[in-house]
XYZ file of C-alpha atoms in Angstrom:
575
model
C -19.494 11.479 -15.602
C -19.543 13.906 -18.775
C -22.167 14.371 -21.252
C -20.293 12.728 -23.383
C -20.150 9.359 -21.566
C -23.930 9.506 -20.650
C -24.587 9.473 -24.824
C -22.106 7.212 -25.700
C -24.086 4.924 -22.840
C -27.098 5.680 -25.017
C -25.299 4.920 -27.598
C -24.460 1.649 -26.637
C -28.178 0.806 -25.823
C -29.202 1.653 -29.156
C -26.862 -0.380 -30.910
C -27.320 -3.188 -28.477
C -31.198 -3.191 -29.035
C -30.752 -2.783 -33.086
C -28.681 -5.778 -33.555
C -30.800 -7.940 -31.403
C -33.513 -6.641 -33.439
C -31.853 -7.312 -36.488
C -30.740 -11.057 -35.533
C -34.295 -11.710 -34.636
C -35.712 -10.431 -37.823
C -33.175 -10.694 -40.410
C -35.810 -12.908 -42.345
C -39.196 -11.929 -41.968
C -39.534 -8.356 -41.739
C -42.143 -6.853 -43.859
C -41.285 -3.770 -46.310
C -42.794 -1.095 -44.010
C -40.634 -2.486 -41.129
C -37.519 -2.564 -43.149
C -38.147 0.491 -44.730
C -38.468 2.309 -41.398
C -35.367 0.874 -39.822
C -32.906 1.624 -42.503
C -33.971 4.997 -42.634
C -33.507 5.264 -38.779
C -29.820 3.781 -39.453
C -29.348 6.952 -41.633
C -30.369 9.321 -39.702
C -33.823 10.209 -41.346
C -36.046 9.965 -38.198
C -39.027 11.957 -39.375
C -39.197 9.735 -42.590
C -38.545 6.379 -40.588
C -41.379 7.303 -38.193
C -43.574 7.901 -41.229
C -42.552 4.744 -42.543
C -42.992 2.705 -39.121
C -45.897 4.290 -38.114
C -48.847 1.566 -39.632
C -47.164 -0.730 -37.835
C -47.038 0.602 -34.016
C -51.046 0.488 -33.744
C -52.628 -2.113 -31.237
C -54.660 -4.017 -34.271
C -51.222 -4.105 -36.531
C -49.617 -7.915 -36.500
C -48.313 -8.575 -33.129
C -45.232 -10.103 -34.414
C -43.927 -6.635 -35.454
C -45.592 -4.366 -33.581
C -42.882 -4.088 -30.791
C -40.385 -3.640 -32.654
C -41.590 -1.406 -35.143
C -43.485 0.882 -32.209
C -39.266 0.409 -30.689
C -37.763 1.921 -33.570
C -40.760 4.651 -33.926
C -39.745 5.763 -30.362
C -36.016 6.130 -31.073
C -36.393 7.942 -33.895
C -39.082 10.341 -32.054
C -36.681 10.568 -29.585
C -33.758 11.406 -32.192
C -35.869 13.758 -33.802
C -36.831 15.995 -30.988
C -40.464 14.353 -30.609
C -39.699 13.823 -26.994
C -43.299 13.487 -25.683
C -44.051 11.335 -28.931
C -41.386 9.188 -28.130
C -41.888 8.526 -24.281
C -45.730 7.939 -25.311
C -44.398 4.978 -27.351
C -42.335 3.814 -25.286
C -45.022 3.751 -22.316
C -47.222 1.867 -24.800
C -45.322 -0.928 -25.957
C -44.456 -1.721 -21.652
C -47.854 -1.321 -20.964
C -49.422 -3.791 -23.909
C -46.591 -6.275 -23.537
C -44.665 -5.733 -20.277
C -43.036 -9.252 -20.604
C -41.524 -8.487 -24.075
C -38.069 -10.038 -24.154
C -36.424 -6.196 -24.313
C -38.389 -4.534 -21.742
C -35.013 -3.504 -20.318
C -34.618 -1.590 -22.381
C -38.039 0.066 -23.138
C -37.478 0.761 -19.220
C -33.903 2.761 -19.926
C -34.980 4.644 -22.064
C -38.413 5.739 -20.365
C -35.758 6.324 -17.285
C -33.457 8.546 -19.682
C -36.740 10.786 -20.513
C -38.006 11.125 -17.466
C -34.546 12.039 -16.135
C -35.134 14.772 -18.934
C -38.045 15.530 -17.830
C -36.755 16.618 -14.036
C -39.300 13.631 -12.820
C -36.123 11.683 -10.788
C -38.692 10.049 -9.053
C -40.351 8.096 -12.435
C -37.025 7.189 -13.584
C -35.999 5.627 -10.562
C -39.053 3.299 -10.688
C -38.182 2.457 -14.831
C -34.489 1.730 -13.447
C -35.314 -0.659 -10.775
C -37.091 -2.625 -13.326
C -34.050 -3.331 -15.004
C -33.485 -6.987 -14.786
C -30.174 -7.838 -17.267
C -26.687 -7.104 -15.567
C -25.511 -5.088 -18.640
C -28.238 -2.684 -18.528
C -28.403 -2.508 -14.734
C -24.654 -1.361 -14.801
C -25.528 1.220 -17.747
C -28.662 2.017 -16.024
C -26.591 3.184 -12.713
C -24.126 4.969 -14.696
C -27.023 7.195 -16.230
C -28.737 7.452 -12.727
C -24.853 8.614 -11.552
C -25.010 11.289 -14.172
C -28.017 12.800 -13.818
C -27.697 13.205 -9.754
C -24.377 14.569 -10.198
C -27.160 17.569 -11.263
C -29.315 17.269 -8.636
C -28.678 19.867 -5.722
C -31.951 20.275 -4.329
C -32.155 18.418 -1.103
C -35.402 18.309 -0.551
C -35.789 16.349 -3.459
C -32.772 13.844 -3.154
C -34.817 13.231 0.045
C -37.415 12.400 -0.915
C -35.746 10.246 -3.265
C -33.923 8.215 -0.504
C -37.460 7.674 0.889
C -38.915 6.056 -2.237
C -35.426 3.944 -2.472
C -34.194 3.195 0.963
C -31.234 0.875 0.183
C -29.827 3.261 -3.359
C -26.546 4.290 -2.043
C -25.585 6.564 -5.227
C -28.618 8.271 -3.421
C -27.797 8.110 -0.053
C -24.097 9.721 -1.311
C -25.779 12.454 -3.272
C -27.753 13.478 -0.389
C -24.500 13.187 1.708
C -22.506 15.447 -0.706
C -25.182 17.948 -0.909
C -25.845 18.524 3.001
C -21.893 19.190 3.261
C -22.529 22.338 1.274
C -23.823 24.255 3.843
C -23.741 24.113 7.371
C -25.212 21.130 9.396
C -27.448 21.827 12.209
C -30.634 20.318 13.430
C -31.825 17.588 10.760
C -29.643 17.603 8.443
C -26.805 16.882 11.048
C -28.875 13.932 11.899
C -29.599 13.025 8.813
C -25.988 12.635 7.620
C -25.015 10.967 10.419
C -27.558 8.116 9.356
C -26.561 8.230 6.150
C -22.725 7.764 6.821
C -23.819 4.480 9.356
C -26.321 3.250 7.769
C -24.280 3.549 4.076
C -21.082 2.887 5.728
C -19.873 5.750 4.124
C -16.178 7.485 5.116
C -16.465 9.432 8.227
C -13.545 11.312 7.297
C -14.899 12.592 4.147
C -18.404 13.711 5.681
C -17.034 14.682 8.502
C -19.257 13.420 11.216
C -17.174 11.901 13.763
C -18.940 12.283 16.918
C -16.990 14.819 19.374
C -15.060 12.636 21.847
C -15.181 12.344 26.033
C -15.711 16.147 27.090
C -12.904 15.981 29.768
C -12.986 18.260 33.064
C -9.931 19.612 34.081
C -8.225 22.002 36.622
C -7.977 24.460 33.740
C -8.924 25.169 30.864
C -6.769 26.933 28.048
C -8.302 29.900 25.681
C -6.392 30.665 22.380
C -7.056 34.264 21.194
C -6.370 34.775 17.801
C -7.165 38.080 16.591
C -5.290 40.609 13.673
C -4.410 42.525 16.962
C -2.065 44.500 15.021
C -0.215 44.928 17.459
C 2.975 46.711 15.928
C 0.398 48.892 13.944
C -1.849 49.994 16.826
C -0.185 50.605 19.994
C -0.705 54.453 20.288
C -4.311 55.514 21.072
C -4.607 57.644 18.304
C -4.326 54.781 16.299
C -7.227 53.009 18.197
C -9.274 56.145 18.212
C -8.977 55.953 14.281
C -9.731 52.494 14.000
C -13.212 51.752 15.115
C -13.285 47.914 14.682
C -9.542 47.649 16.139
C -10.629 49.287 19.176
C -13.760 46.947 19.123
C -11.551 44.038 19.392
C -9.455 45.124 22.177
C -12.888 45.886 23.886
C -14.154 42.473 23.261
C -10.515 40.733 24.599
C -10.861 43.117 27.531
C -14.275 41.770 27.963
C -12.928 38.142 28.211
C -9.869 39.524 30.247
C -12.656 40.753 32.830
C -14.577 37.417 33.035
C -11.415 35.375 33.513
C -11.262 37.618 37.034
C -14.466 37.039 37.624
C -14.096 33.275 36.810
C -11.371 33.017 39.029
C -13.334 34.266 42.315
C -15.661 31.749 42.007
C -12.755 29.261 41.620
C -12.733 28.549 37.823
C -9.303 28.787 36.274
C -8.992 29.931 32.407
C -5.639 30.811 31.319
C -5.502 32.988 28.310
C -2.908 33.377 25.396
C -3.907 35.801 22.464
C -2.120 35.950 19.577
C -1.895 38.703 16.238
C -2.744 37.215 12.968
C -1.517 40.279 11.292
C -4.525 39.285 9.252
C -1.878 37.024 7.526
C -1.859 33.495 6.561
C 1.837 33.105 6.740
C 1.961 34.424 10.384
C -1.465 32.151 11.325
C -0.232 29.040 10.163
C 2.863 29.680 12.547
C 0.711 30.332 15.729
C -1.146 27.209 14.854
C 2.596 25.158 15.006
C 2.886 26.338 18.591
C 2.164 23.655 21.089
C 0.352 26.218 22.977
C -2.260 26.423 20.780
C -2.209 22.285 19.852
C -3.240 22.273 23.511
C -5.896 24.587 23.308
C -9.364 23.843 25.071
C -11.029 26.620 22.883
C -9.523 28.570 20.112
C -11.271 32.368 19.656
C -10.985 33.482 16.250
C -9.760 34.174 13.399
C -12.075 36.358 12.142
C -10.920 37.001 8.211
C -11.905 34.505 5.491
C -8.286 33.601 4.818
C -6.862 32.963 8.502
C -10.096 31.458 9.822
C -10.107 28.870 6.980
C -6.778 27.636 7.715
C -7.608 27.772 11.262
C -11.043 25.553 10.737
C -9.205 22.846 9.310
C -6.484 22.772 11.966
C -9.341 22.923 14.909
C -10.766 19.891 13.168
C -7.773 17.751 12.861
C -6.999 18.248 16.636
C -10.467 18.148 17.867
C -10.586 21.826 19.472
C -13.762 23.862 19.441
C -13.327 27.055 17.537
C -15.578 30.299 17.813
C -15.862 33.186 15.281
C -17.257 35.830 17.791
C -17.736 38.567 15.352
C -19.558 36.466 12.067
C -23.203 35.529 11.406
C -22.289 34.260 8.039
C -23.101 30.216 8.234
C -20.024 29.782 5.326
C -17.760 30.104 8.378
C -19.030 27.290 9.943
C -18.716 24.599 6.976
C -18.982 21.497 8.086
C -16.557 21.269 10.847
C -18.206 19.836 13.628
C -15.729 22.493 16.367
C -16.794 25.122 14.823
C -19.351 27.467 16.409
C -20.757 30.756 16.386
C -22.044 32.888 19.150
C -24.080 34.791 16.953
C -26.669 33.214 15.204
C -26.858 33.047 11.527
C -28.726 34.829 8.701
C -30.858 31.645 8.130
C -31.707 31.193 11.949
C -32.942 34.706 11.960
C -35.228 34.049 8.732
C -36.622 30.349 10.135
C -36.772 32.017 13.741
C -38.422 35.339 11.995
C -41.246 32.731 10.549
C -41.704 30.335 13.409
C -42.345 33.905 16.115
C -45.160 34.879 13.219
C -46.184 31.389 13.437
C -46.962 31.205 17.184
C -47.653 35.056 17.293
C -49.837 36.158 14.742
C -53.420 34.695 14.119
C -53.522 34.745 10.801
C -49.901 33.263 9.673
C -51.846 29.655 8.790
C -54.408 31.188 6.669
C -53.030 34.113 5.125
C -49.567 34.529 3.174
C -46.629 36.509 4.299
C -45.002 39.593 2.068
C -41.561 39.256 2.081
C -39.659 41.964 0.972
C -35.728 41.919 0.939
C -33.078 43.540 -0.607
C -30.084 42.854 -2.978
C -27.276 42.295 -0.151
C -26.187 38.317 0.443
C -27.573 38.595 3.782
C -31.201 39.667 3.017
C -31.251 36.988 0.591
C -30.424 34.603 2.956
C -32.877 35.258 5.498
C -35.609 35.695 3.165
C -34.813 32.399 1.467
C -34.488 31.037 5.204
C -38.471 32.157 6.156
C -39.628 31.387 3.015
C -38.820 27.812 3.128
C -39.641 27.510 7.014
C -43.174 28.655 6.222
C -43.605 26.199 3.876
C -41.992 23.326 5.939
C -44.472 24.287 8.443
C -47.510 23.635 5.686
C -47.988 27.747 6.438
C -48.814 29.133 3.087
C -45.975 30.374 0.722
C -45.139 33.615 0.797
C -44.767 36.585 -1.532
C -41.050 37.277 -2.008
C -40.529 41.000 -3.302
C -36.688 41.641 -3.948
C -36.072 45.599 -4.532
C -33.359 47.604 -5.333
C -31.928 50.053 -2.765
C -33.556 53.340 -4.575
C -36.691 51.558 -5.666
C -38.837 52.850 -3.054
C -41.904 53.091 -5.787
C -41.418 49.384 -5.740
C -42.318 49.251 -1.889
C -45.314 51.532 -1.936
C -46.798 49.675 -4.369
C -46.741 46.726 -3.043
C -48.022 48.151 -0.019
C -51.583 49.718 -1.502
C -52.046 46.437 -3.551
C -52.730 45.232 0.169
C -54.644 48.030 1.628
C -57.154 47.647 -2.103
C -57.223 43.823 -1.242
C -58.276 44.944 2.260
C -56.406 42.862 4.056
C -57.770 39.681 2.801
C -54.675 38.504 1.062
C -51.558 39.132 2.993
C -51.513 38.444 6.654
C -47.787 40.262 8.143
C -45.111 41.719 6.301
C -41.288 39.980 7.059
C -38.864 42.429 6.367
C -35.434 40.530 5.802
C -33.167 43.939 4.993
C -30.317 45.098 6.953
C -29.793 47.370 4.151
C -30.432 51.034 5.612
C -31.973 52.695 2.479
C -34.359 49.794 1.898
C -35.451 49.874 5.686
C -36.253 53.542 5.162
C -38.119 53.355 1.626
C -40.013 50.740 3.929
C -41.088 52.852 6.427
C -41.568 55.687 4.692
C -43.953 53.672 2.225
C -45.482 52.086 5.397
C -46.651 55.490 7.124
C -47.621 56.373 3.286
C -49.708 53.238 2.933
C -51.668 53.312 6.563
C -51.951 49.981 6.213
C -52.423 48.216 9.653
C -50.785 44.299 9.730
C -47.823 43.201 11.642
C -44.082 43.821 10.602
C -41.256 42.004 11.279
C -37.855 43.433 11.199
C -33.985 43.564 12.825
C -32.257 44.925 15.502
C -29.817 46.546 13.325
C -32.755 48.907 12.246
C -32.516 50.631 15.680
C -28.635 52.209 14.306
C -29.792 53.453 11.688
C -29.753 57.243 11.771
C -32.487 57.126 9.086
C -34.893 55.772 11.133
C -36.407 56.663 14.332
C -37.277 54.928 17.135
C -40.353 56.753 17.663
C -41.306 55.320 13.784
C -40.617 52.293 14.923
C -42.896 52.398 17.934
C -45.841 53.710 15.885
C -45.154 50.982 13.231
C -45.034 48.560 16.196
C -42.605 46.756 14.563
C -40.932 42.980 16.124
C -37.323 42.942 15.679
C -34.928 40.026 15.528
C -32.257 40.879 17.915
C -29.815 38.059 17.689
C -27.385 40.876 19.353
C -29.739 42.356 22.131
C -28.214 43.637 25.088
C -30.947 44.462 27.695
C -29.257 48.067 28.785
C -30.320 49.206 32.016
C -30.208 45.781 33.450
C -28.564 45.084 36.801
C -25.710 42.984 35.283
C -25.254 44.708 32.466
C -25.000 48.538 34.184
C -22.541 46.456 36.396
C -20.448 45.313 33.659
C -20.443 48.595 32.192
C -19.229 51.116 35.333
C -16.301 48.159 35.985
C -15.071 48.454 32.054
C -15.643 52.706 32.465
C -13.369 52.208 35.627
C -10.699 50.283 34.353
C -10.228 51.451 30.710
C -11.578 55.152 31.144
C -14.115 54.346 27.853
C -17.634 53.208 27.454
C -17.838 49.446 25.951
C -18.504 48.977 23.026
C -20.845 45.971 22.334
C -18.361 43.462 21.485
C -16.882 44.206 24.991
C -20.419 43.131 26.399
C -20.246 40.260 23.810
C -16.374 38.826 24.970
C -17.704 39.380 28.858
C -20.324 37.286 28.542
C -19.192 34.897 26.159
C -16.511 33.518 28.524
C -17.984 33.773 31.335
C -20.935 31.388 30.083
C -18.550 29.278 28.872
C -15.955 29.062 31.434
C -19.134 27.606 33.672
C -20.262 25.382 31.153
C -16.489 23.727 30.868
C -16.417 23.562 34.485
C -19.699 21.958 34.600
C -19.382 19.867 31.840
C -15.964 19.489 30.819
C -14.081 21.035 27.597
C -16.236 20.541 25.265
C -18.812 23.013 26.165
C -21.193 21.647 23.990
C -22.239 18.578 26.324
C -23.741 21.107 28.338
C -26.799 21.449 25.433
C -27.379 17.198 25.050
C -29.815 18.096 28.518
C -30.322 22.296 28.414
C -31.778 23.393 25.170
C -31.498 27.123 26.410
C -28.124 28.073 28.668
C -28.407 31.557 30.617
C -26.299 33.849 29.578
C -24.864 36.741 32.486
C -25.633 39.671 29.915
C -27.416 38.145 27.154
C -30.708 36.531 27.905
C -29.424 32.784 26.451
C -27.762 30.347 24.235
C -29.000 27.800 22.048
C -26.572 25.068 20.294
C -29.020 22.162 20.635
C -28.315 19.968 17.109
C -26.788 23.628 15.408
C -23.800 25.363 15.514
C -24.814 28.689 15.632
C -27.068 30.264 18.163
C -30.738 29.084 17.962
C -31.907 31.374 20.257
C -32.848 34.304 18.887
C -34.675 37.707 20.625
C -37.668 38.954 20.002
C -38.136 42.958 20.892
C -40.603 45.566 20.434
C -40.965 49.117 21.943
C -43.568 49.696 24.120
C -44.252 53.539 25.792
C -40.618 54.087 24.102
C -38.828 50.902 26.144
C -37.418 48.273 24.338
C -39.615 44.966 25.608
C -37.999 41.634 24.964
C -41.173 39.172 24.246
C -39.805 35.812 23.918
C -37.837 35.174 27.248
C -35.976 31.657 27.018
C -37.698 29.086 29.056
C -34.582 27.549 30.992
């Protein structure tokens, strides 16, 4: 609905309420009264509220008080006198809430406190309403204003004060389809499509069918191989992320062996995008890939959104191996990550200084993040889970990558409030200069609280690990690999052996990836997934676990911290 229809619904109400007005009074309306109307008719509010005004007071004769205090409150309204005109209106319901057009008094205390941002008052004036007419208009503005409504929080709480408002329960719908469903909000839309018989097409929650075992299972690949492009070595050797891809399918190569000797059959078909949409759409024709128990990939915007859609027409899982970015995901129930996203890190980030540090539930957090989409994220994420958690609201501090002044004064504002104020400090950067302003200012500082950072810290050739260790910093590692591991120094002399390279991580990554879930379908069936209705935490062989309970991302998320220069994971998965 357009502005224009919402004031031409006004509109209507207006000239609905002057002509009953009118009919009513045509012969006994004093000279004040009359006076004050016509000039409202004209268009001279000020002067018609001047005119009316006598007559709106509780001793002025009842018989034209309402009316006249009416009128008074349009033309406030009309003339800009907002808070004048919602006081009037409030007045004349609450002398003579039984008047015969307390409809629309109601609307039009509805319409101002839609104004207002107060959705919850002008739900409560609207389901006063009592007259079909104004009911009908009385949606249509409620339709309007929700269409402007994105918070969800609040359209929540607005389905909890009106259980049975559908235009609320759609809303809320609409709004939890713009970013990815996990956890609650899954469940919650879910709900609202049963209990709203709303289309399960549209929201996309159909539940995921019978997870099938079978003798085998089938494993799409589809990667921009380039594989005219890249065949000579040199070309690898020049193309770092290239070569990281053939690591990771030679990492899933290696597990199908492995796989196989305990009796678990995956057959494996990869496929080169080309990073093209033309030649993607044509690997998704093949009946091959129809077939498909799992598709891996693709891993560019363009390709992987085609792909999403086809995974969810034919009901096949789909994994993005590379991406923590939760936009790949939408809301296509297949569709998983193995990394977890930006916002998992930031709620995980909070709920670790939750448990961890002593004064999380009296004290605020700092958080201080960068200008990149992913720092934003991730702060936003922890902000928000500290206050869902009734934890006190933190300080958000966004810099600039050369503001390092910025940092460093932030940081002595806590050391003069000696550490009365600000309890830890949540890093949510993965930008490398404003990790090293950080630390810098942090050695500058001496202040002594705890610091939460990432994993991605530890490549930055900025930053040292013995910094790190003095800082005693706790990193999210939603990528840890636990080097010098049995299984993992295993893993790496078989790759050395048989490709005459070290692996890079995403070799680690495809290893353990299908070998997790190559057991999983052969426990549970092909849609991997069914393993996590009983396990909330699935071993990994490399990685220390998985987490897709009620999310499609990872939900388990490492903790590390150096200790006498070793890396020390502290928050082991309880399986």
């Amino acid at each position: 609905m357009t502005k224009k229809s919402i004031f031409s619904i006004i509109f209507c109400v207006v000239c609905f309420c002057c002509l009953q007005v009118h009919v009513t009074y045509a012969q006994q309306k004093p000279r004040a009264y009359a006076n004050g109307k016509e000039l409202y008719e004209m268009g001279k509010y000020a002067l018609a509220m001047e005119s009316l005004k006598a007559l709106t007071s509780n001793s002025a004769e009842s018989a034209y008080r309402d009316y006249a205090s009416f009128y008074y409150a349009l033309a406030a309204y009309h003339n800009d006198d907002k808070p004048i005109a919602k006081s009037m209106f409030r007045q004349i319901s609450e002398r003579n809430d039984k008047w015969e057009h307390a409809d629309e008094v109601n609307y039009w205390l509805a319409q101002l406190s839609f104004e207002e941002d107060r959705p919850s008052d002008a739900f409560a004036y609207l389901n006063k309403l009592k007259g079909k007419k104004i009911k009908e208009e009385g949606r249509n503005m409620k339709q309007y204003f929700l269409l402007n409504l994105d918070d969800t929080a609040s359209l929540r709480q607005l389905l909890e004060e009106n259980p049975y408002d559908k235009d609320v329960a759609i809303t809320l719908a609409e709004n939890l389809l713009e970013s990815p469903l996990k956890g609650e909000n899954r469940q919650l839309l879910e709900f609202l499509v049963s209990e709203f018989e709303l289309d399960e097409e549209r929201f996309r929650v159909s539940t995921i069918g019978e997870s099938i075992k079978k003798d085998a299972y089938n494993i799409a690949v589809v990667f921009p191989f380039m594989f005219d492009q890249s065949a000579t070595a040199n070309n690898l050797k020049n193309n770092p992320f290239l070569l990281s891809l053939y690591d990771f399918y030679e990492g899933v190569s290696i597990a199908r062996q492995d796989l196989a000797a305990e009796g678990i059959k995956i057959n494996i078909e990869a496929y080169d995008t080309k990073r093209d949409t033309v030649t993607t759409a044509g690997i998704l024709r093949k009946e091959s890939v129809k077939n498909a128990d799992l598709i891996i990939g693709p891993l560019y915007p363009a390709t992987s959104k085609i792909a999403q859609e086809f995974a969810y027409q034919n009901k096949i899982n789909i994994i993005n191996p590379v991406s923590s970015n939760s936009q790949v995901l939408g809301n296509n129930p297949y569709s998983y990550l193995i990394k977890s996203t930006n916002e998992t890190v930031g709620s995980k980030a909070a709920a670790f200084a939750t448990e961890n540090f002593e004064d999380a539930a009296e004290k605020r957090a700092l958080v201080i993040y960068g200008q990149m989409p992913q720092d934003s994220m991730m702060a936003r994420a922890y902000y928000e889970a500290m206050v869902n958690n009734d934890m006190p609201a933190p300080k958000m501090l966004k810099v600039k990558r050369e503001s390092a002044a910025k940092i460093l004064e932030a940081l002595e504002a806590i050391k003069e409030e000696e550490d009365t104020e600000t309890g830890h400090i949540f890093v949510a950067s993965t930008d490398q200069l404003v990790v090293a302003n950080f630390i810098s200012s942090q050695e500058r500082s001496l202040i002594k609280i705890p610091v939460i950072g990432h994993e991605i810290w530890l490549e930055f050739k900025v930053v040292a690990y013995d910094q790190i260790e003095r800082l005693k910093v706790f990193m999210m590692a939603p990528g840890l690999i636990e080097y010098g591991t049995q299984p993992v120094e295993a893993f790496k002399k078989r790759f050395i052996d048989e490709n005459k390279s070290l692996p890079s991580p995403l070799a680690y990554q495809g290893y353990d990836m299908m070998m997790t879930l190559g057991k999983l379908m052969n426990e549970y069936g092909h849609y991997f997934q069914s393993a996590f209705k009983e396990n909330k935490v699935v071993q990994g062989q490399l990685f220390p676990g998985y987490n897709f309970q009620q999310a499609n991302d990872n939900q388990y998320v490492p903790v590390v911290q150096f200790k006498d220069s070793e890396l020390i994971l502290l928050n082991k998965p309880a399986l």
